[in-house]
CSV table of C-alpha atoms in Angstrom, one decimal:
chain,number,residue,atom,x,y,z
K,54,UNK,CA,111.0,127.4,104.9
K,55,UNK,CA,114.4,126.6,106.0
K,56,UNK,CA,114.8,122.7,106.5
K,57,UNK,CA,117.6,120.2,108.2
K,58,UNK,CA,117.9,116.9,106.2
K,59,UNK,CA,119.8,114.4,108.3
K,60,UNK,CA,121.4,112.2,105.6
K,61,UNK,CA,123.8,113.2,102.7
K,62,UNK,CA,123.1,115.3,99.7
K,63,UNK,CA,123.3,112.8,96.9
K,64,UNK,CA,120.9,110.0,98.4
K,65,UNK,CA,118.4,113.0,99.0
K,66,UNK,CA,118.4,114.4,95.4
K,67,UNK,CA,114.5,113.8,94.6
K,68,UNK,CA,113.6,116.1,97.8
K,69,UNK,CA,116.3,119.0,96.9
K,70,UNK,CA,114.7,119.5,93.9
K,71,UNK,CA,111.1,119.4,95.5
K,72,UNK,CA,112.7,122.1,97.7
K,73,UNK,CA,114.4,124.4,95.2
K,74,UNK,CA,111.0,124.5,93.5
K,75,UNK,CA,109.2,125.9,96.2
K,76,UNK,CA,112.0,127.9,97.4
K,77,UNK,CA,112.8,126.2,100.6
K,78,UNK,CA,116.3,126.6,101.6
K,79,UNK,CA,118.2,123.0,102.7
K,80,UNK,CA,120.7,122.0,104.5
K,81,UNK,CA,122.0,118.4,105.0
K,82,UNK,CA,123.7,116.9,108.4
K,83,UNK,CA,125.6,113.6,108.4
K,84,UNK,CA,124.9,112.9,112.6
K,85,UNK,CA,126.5,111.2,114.9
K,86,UNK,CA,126.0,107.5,115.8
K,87,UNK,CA,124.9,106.6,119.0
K,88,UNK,CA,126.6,103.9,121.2
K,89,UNK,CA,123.6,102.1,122.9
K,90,UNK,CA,125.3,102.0,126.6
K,91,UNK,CA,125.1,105.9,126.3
K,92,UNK,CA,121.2,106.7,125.6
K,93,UNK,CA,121.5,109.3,128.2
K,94,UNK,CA,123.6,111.2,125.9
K,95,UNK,CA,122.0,110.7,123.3
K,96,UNK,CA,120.2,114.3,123.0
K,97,UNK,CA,123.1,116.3,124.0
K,98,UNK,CA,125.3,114.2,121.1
K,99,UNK,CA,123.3,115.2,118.9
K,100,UNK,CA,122.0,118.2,119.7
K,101,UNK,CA,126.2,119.3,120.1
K,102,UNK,CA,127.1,117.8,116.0
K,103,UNK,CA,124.2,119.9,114.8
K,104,UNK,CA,124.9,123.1,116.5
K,105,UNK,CA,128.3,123.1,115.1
K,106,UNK,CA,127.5,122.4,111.6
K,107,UNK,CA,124.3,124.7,111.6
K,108,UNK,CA,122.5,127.4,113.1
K,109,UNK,CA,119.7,126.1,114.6
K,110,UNK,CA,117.6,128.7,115.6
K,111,UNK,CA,116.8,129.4,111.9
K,112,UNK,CA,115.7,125.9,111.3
K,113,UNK,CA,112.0,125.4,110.6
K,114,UNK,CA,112.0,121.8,110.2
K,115,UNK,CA,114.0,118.4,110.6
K,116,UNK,CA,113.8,115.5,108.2
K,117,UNK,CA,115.2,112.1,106.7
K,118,UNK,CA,114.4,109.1,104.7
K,119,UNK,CA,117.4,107.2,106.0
K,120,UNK,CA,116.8,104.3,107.9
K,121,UNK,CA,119.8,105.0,110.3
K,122,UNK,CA,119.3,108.2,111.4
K,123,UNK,CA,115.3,108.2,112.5
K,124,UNK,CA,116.2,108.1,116.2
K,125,UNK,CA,119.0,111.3,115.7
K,126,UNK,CA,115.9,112.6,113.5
K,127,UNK,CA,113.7,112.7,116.9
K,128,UNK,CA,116.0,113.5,119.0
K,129,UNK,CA,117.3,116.9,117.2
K,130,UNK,CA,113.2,117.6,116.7
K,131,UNK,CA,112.4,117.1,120.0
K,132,UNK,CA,115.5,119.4,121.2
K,133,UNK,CA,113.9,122.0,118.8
K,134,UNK,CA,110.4,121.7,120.1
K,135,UNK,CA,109.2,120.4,117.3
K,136,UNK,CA,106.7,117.6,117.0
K,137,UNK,CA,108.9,114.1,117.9
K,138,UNK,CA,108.4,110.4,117.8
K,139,UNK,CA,108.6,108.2,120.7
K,140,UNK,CA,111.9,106.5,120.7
K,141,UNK,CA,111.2,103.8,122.1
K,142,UNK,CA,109.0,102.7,119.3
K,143,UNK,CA,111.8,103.8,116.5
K,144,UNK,CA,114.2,101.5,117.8
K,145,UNK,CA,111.9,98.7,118.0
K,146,UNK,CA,111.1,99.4,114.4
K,147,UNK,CA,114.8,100.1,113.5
K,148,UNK,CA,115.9,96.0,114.4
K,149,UNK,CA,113.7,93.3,113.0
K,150,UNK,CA,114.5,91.0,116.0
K,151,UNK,CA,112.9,93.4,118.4
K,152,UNK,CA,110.3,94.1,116.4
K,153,UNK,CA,109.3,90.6,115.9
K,154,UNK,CA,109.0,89.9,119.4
K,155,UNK,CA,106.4,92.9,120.5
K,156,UNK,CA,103.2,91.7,121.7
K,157,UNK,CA,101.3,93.7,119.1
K,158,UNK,CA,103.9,91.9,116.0
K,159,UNK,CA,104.7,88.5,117.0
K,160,UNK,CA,101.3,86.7,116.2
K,161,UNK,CA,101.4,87.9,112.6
K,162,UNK,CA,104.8,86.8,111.8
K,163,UNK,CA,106.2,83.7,110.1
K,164,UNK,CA,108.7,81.7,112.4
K,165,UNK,CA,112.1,82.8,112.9
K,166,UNK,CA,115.0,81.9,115.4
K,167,UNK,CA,118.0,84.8,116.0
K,168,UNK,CA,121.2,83.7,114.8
K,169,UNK,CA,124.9,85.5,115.7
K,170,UNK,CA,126.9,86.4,112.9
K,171,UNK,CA,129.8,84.7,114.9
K,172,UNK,CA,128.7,81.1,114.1
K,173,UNK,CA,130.2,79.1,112.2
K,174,UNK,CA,127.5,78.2,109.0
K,175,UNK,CA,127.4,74.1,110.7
K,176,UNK,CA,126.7,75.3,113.9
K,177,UNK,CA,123.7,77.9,112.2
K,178,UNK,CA,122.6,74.9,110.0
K,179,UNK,CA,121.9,72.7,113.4
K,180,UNK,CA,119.9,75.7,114.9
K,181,UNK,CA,118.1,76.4,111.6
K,182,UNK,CA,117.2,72.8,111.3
K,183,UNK,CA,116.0,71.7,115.0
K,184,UNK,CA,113.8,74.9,114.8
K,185,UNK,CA,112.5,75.8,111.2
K,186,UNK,CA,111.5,74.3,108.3
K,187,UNK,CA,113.1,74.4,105.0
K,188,UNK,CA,113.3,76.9,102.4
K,189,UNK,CA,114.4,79.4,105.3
K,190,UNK,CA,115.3,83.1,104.7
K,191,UNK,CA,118.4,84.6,106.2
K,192,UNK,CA,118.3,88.6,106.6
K,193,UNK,CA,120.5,91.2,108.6
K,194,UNK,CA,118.7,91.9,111.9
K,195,UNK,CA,119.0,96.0,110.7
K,196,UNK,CA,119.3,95.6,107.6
K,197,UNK,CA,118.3,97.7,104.0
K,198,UNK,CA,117.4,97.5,100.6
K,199,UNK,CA,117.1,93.7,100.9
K,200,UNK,CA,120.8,93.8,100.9
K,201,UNK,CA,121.9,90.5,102.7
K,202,UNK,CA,118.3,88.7,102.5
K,203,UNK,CA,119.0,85.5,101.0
K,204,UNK,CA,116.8,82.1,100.6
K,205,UNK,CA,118.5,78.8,101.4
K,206,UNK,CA,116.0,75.9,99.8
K,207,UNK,CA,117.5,73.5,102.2
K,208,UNK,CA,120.9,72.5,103.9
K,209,UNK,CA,122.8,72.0,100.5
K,210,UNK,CA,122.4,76.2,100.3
K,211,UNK,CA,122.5,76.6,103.3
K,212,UNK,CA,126.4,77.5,103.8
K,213,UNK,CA,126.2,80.0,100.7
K,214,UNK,CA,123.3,81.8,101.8
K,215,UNK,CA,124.2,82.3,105.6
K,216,UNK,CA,128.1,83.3,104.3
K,217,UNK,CA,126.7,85.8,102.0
K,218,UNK,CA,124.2,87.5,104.8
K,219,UNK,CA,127.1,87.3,107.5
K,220,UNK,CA,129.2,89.4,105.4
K,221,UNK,CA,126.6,91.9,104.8
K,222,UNK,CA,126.0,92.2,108.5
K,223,UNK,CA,129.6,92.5,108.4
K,224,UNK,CA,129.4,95.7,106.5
K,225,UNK,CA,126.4,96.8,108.6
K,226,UNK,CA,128.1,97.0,111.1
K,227,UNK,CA,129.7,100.7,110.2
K,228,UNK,CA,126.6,101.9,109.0
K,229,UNK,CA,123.7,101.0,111.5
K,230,UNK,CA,125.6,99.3,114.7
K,231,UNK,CA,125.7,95.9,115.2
K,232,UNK,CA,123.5,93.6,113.0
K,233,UNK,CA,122.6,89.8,114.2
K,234,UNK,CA,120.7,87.5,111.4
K,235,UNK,CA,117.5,86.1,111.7
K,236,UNK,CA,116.2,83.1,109.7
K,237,UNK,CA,112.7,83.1,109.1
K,238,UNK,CA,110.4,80.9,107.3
K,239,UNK,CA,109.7,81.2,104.0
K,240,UNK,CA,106.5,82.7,103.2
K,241,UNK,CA,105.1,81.2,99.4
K,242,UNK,CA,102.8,84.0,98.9
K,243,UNK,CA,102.6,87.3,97.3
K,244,UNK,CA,104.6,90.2,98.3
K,245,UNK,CA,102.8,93.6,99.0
K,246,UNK,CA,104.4,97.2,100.4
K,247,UNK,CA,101.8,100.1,101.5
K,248,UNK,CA,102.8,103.3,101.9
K,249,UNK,CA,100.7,105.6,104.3
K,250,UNK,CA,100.8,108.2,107.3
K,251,UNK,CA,100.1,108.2,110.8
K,252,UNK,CA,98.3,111.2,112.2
K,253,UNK,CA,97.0,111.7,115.6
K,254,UNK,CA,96.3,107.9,115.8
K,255,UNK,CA,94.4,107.4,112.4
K,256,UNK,CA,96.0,105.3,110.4
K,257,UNK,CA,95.9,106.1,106.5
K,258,UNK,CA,97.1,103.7,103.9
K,259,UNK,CA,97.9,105.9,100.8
K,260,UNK,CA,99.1,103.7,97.9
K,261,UNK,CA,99.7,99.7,97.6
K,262,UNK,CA,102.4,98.4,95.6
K,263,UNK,CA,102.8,95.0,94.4
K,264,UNK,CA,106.7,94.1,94.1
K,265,UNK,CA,107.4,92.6,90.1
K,266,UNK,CA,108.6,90.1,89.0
K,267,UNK,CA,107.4,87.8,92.1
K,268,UNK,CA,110.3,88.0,94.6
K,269,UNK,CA,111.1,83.9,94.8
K,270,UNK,CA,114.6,84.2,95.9
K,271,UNK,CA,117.4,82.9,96.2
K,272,UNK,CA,117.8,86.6,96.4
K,273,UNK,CA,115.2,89.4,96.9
K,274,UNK,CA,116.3,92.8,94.7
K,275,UNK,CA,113.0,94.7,94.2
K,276,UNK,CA,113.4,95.3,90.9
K,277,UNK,CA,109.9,97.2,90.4
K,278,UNK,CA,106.9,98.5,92.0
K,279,UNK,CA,103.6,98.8,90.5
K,280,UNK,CA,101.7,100.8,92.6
K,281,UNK,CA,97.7,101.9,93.1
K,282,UNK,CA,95.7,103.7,95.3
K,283,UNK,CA,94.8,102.0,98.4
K,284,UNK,CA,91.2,100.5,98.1
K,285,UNK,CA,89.7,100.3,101.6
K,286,UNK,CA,87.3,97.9,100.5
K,287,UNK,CA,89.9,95.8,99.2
K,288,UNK,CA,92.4,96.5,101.5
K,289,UNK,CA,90.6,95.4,104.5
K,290,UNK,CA,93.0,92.6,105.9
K,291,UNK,CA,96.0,95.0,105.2
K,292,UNK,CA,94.1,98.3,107.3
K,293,UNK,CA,93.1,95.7,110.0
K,294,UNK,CA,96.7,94.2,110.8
K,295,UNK,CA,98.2,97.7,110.0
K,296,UNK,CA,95.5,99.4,112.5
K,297,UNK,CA,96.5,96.5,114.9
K,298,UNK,CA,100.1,96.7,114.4
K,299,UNK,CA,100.8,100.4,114.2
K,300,UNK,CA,98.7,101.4,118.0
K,301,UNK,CA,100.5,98.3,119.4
K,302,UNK,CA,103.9,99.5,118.9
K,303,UNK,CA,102.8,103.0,119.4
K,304,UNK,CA,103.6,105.1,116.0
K,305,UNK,CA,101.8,108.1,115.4
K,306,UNK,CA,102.6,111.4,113.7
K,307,UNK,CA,104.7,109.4,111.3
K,308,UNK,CA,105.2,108.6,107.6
K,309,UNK,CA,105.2,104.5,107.4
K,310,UNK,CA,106.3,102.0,104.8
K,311,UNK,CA,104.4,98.5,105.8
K,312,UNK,CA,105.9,95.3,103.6
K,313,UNK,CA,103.7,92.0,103.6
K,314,UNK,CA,103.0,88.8,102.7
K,315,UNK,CA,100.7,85.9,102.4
K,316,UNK,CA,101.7,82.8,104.3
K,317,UNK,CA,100.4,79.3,101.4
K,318,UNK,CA,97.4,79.2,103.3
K,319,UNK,CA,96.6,82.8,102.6
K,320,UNK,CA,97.0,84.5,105.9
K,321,UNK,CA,98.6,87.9,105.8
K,322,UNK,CA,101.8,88.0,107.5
K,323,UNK,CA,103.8,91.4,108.6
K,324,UNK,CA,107.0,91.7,107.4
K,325,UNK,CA,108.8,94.7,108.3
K,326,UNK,CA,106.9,98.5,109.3
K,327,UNK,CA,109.7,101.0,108.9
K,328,UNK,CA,108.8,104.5,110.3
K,329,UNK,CA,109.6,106.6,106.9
K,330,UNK,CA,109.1,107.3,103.7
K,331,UNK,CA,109.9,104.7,101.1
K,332,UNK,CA,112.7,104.6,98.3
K,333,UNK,CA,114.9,107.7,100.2
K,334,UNK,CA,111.7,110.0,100.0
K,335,UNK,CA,111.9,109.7,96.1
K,336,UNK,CA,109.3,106.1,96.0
K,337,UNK,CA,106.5,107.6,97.9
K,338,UNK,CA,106.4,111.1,96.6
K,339,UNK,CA,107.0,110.4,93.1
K,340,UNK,CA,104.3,107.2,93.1
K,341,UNK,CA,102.0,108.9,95.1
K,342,UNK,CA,102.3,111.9,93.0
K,343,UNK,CA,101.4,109.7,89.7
K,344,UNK,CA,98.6,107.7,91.1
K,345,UNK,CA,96.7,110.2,93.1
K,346,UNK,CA,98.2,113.8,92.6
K,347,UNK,CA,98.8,113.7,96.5
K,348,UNK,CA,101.9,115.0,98.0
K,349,UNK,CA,103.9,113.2,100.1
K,350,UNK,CA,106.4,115.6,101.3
K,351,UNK,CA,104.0,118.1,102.0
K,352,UNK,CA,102.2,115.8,104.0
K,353,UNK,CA,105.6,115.1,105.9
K,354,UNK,CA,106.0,118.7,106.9
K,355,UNK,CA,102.9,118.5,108.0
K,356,UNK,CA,102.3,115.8,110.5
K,357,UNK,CA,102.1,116.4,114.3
K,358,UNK,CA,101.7,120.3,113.7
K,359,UNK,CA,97.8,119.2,112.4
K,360,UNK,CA,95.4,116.4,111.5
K,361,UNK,CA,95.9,115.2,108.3
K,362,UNK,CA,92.9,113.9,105.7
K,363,UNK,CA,94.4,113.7,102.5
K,364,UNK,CA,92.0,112.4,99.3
K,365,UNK,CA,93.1,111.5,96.3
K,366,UNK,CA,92.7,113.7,93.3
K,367,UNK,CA,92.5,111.4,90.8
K,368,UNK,CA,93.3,107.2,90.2
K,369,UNK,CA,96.5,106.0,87.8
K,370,UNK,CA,99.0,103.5,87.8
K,371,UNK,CA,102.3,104.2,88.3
K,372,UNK,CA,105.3,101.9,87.6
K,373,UNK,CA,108.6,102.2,89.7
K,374,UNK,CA,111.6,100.7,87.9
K,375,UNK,CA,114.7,99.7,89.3
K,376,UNK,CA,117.3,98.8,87.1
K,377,UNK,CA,119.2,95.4,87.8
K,378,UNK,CA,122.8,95.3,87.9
K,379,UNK,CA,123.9,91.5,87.7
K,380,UNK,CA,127.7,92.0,88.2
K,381,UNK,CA,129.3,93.8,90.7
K,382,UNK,CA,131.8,95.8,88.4
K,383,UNK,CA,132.7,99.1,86.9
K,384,UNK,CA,129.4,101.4,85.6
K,385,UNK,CA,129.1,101.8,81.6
K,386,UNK,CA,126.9,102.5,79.4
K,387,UNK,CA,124.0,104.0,81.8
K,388,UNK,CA,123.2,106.9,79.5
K,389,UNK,CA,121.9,104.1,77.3
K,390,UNK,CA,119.3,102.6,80.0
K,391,UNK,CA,118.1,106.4,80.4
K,392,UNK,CA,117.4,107.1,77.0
K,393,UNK,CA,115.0,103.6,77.1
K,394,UNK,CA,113.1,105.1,79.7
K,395,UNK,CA,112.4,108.3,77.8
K,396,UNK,CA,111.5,106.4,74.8
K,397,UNK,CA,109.6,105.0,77.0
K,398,UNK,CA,107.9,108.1,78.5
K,399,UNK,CA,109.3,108.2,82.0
K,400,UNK,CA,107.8,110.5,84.0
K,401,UNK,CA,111.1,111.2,86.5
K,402,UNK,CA,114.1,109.3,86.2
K,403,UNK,CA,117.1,109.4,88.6
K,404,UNK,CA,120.6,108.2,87.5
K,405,UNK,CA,122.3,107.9,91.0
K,406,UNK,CA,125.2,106.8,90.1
K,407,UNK,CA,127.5,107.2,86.9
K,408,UNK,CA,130.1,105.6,84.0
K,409,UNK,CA,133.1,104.4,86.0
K,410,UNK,CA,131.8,104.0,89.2
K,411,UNK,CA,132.0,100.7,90.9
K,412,UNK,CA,128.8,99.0,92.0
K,413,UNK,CA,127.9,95.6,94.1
K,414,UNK,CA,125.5,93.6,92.6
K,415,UNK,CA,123.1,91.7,95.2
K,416,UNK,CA,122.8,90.3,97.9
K,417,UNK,CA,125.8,93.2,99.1
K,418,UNK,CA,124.2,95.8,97.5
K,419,UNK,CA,123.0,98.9,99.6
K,420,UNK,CA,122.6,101.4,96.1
K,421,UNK,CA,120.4,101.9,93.6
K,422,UNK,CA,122.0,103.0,90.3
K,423,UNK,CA,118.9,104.4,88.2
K,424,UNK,CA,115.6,104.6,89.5
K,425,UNK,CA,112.3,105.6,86.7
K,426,UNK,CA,108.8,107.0,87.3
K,427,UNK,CA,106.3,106.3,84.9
K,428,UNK,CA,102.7,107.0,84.2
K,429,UNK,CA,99.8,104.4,82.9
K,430,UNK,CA,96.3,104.2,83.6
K,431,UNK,CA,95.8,100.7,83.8
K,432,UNK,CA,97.6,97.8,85.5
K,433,UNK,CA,97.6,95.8,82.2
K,434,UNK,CA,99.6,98.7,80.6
K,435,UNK,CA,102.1,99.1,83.3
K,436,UNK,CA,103.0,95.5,83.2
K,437,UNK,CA,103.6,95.6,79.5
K,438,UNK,CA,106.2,98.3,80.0
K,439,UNK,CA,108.3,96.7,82.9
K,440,UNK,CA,108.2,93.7,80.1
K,441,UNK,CA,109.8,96.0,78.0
K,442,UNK,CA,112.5,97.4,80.3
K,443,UNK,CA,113.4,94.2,81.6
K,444,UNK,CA,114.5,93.5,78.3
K,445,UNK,CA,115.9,97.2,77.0
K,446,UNK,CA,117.2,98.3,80.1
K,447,UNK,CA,120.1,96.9,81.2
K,448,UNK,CA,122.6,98.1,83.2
K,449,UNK,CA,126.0,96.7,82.9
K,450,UNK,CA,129.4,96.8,84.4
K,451,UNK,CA,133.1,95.8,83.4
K,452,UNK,CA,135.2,94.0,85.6
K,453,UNK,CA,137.8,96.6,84.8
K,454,UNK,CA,137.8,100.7,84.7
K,455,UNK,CA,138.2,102.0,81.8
K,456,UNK,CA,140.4,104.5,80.9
């Protein structure tokens, strides 16, 4: 199978080796962006970047995991005759504020007011307070990676936080388009992601994760999944609002990364639904892989060309590690944190990045540096690991290169 990969090679490392392993040959396509006054374009823009950097007619399919490019994704698909998303329901899932505001989102939401990145923080702090109630979270309209998602506990932190998510909107703004901030509520419940497909309007949750340690703020790196096989019987008030949410908005044929929470009188509350797989591709397949011996990729390829009815093989736990950084700085010492996880038994670990590089700690961080699979059969044992690599595995930096 010859397939297109709209995104760049080294965030899509975890599917090229999926694909040299089953002899697919891969290409990868940086596209265009798309200036929102031109939609009428949009095709032919695309379709034009693509046809210059590849031949077309030898492409069997098109794919990404990058959060930018889903609407370029459908639009080169749909060019290709091959099964395409509607677009109208992409964009609404590609900006938070619109999303928020569909009919099928906005009565499972916690309350939020839009705020432009061109205030001043006073002005923002007046808005915030005639409409919200304190502790408040201030996140990037399109933003990623939690980068920019900050939690202000009341108008002292207020400046701070709402400085820290303009800049990030800031830097957005060469990446995705323009980003506006919303400040939202903060929900004092658990956090949840499930990871499922759409397929011919059946929704099918696949694996739950729980995010650890508790994301409290004032910042909201995801520093760890532990992740399960969905339980429907369990799962009940997640399939309902997801069933509800996913035919309102109109997503089928589609991978789908859900993210939750319970509001402190335990009502479930929507998040974000993002129309992709989780983690880059990397997350879903690798967790899915460990907990139920499903494959996620597979799955991918196959969606709108048939129905879909995957059952789990078999039921484990499956940690996802994300390793820290604390100080924006200079990379060292990351061969260290790798040997930990393989002391440690990883099942797959990524090093993204390497010695010497420079890296942005959070809130303004849009990279991971090493990501880590691993295997356990009970929940219990899978929390006594991340215990362990929160304390071996370290990543650090230096404020200076060195030589």
């Amino acid at each position: 199978m010859n397939v297109l990969v709209l995104g760049n090679e080294e965030d899509c490392r975890d599917y090229l080796d999926y694909a040299r392993g089953r002899d697919f040959t891969v290409q990868f396509l940086a596209p265009p962006k798309l200036a929102a006054a031109d939609r009428e374009n949009w095709r032919a823009t695309v379709a034009d970047a693509a046809r210059q950097a590849v031949d077309l007619s030898a492409v069997d399919d098109v794919v990404s995991f990058h959060d930018s490019y889903q609407i370029q994704l459908e639009l080169l698909r749909a060019k290709l005759g091959l099964p395409s998303r509607d677009i109208d329901t992409l964009l609404c899932l590609a900006d938070k504020t619109r999303f928020k505001a569909h009919p099928a989102v906005r009565d499972h939401i916690t309350r939020h007011i839009e705020l432009s990145p061109s205030m001043k923080a006073p002005e923002a702090l007046e808005a915030v307070t005639a409409e919200l109630t304190f502790p408040v979270v201030l996140k990037p309209s399109n933003g990623f990676y939690s980068a920019g998602v900050v939690k202000a506990d009341g108008p002292k932190e207020f400046a701070k936080a709402f400085l820290q998510t303009k800049r990030v909107c800031t830097v957005l703004r060469d990446s995705s388009g323009e980003s506006r901030m919303l400040a939202e509520e903060y929900l004092d419940g658990n956090e949840y992601a499930i990871d499922g497909m759409v397929s011919q309007g059946r929704v099918i949750p696949l694996q739950i994760h729980r995010k650890l340690p508790p994301l409290v703020g004032p910042l909201f790196h995801e520093v760890a999944y532990l992740t399960e096989p969905f339980d429907a019987e369990k799962g009940r008030d997640f399939s309902t609002l997801l069933n509800s949410v996913v035919a309102g908005v109109g997503l089928d044929d589609s991978p789908f990364h859900a993210e939750f929470r319970f509001d402190g009188r335990g009502r479930l509350r929507i998040l974000e639904l993002a129309p992709r797989l989780c983690g880059g591709g990397t997350t879903t397949y690798q967790q899915l892989r460990i907990c139920t011996g499903l494959d996620a990729y597979d799955l991918l390829h196959r969606l709108g060309r048939e129905p879909i009815d995957p059952q789990p093989l078999h039921h484990r736990v499956a940690l996802e590690f994300d390793a820290p950084i604390e100080r924006s700085g200079f990379l060292r010492n990351t061969a260290q944190a790798v040997d930990v996880c393989r002391k440690n038994d990883v099942t797959t670990v990524h090093l993204h990045r390497e010695d010497g590089q420079f890296v942005l700690a959070p809130p303004l961080n849009f990279e991971t540096v090493l990501t880590a699979y691993f295997a356990r059969d009970t929940r219990e044992e899978a929390e006594a690991l991340l215990d362990v690599l929160l304390t071996d595995c370290k990543i650090e930096t230096e404020t200076e290169k060195s030589s």
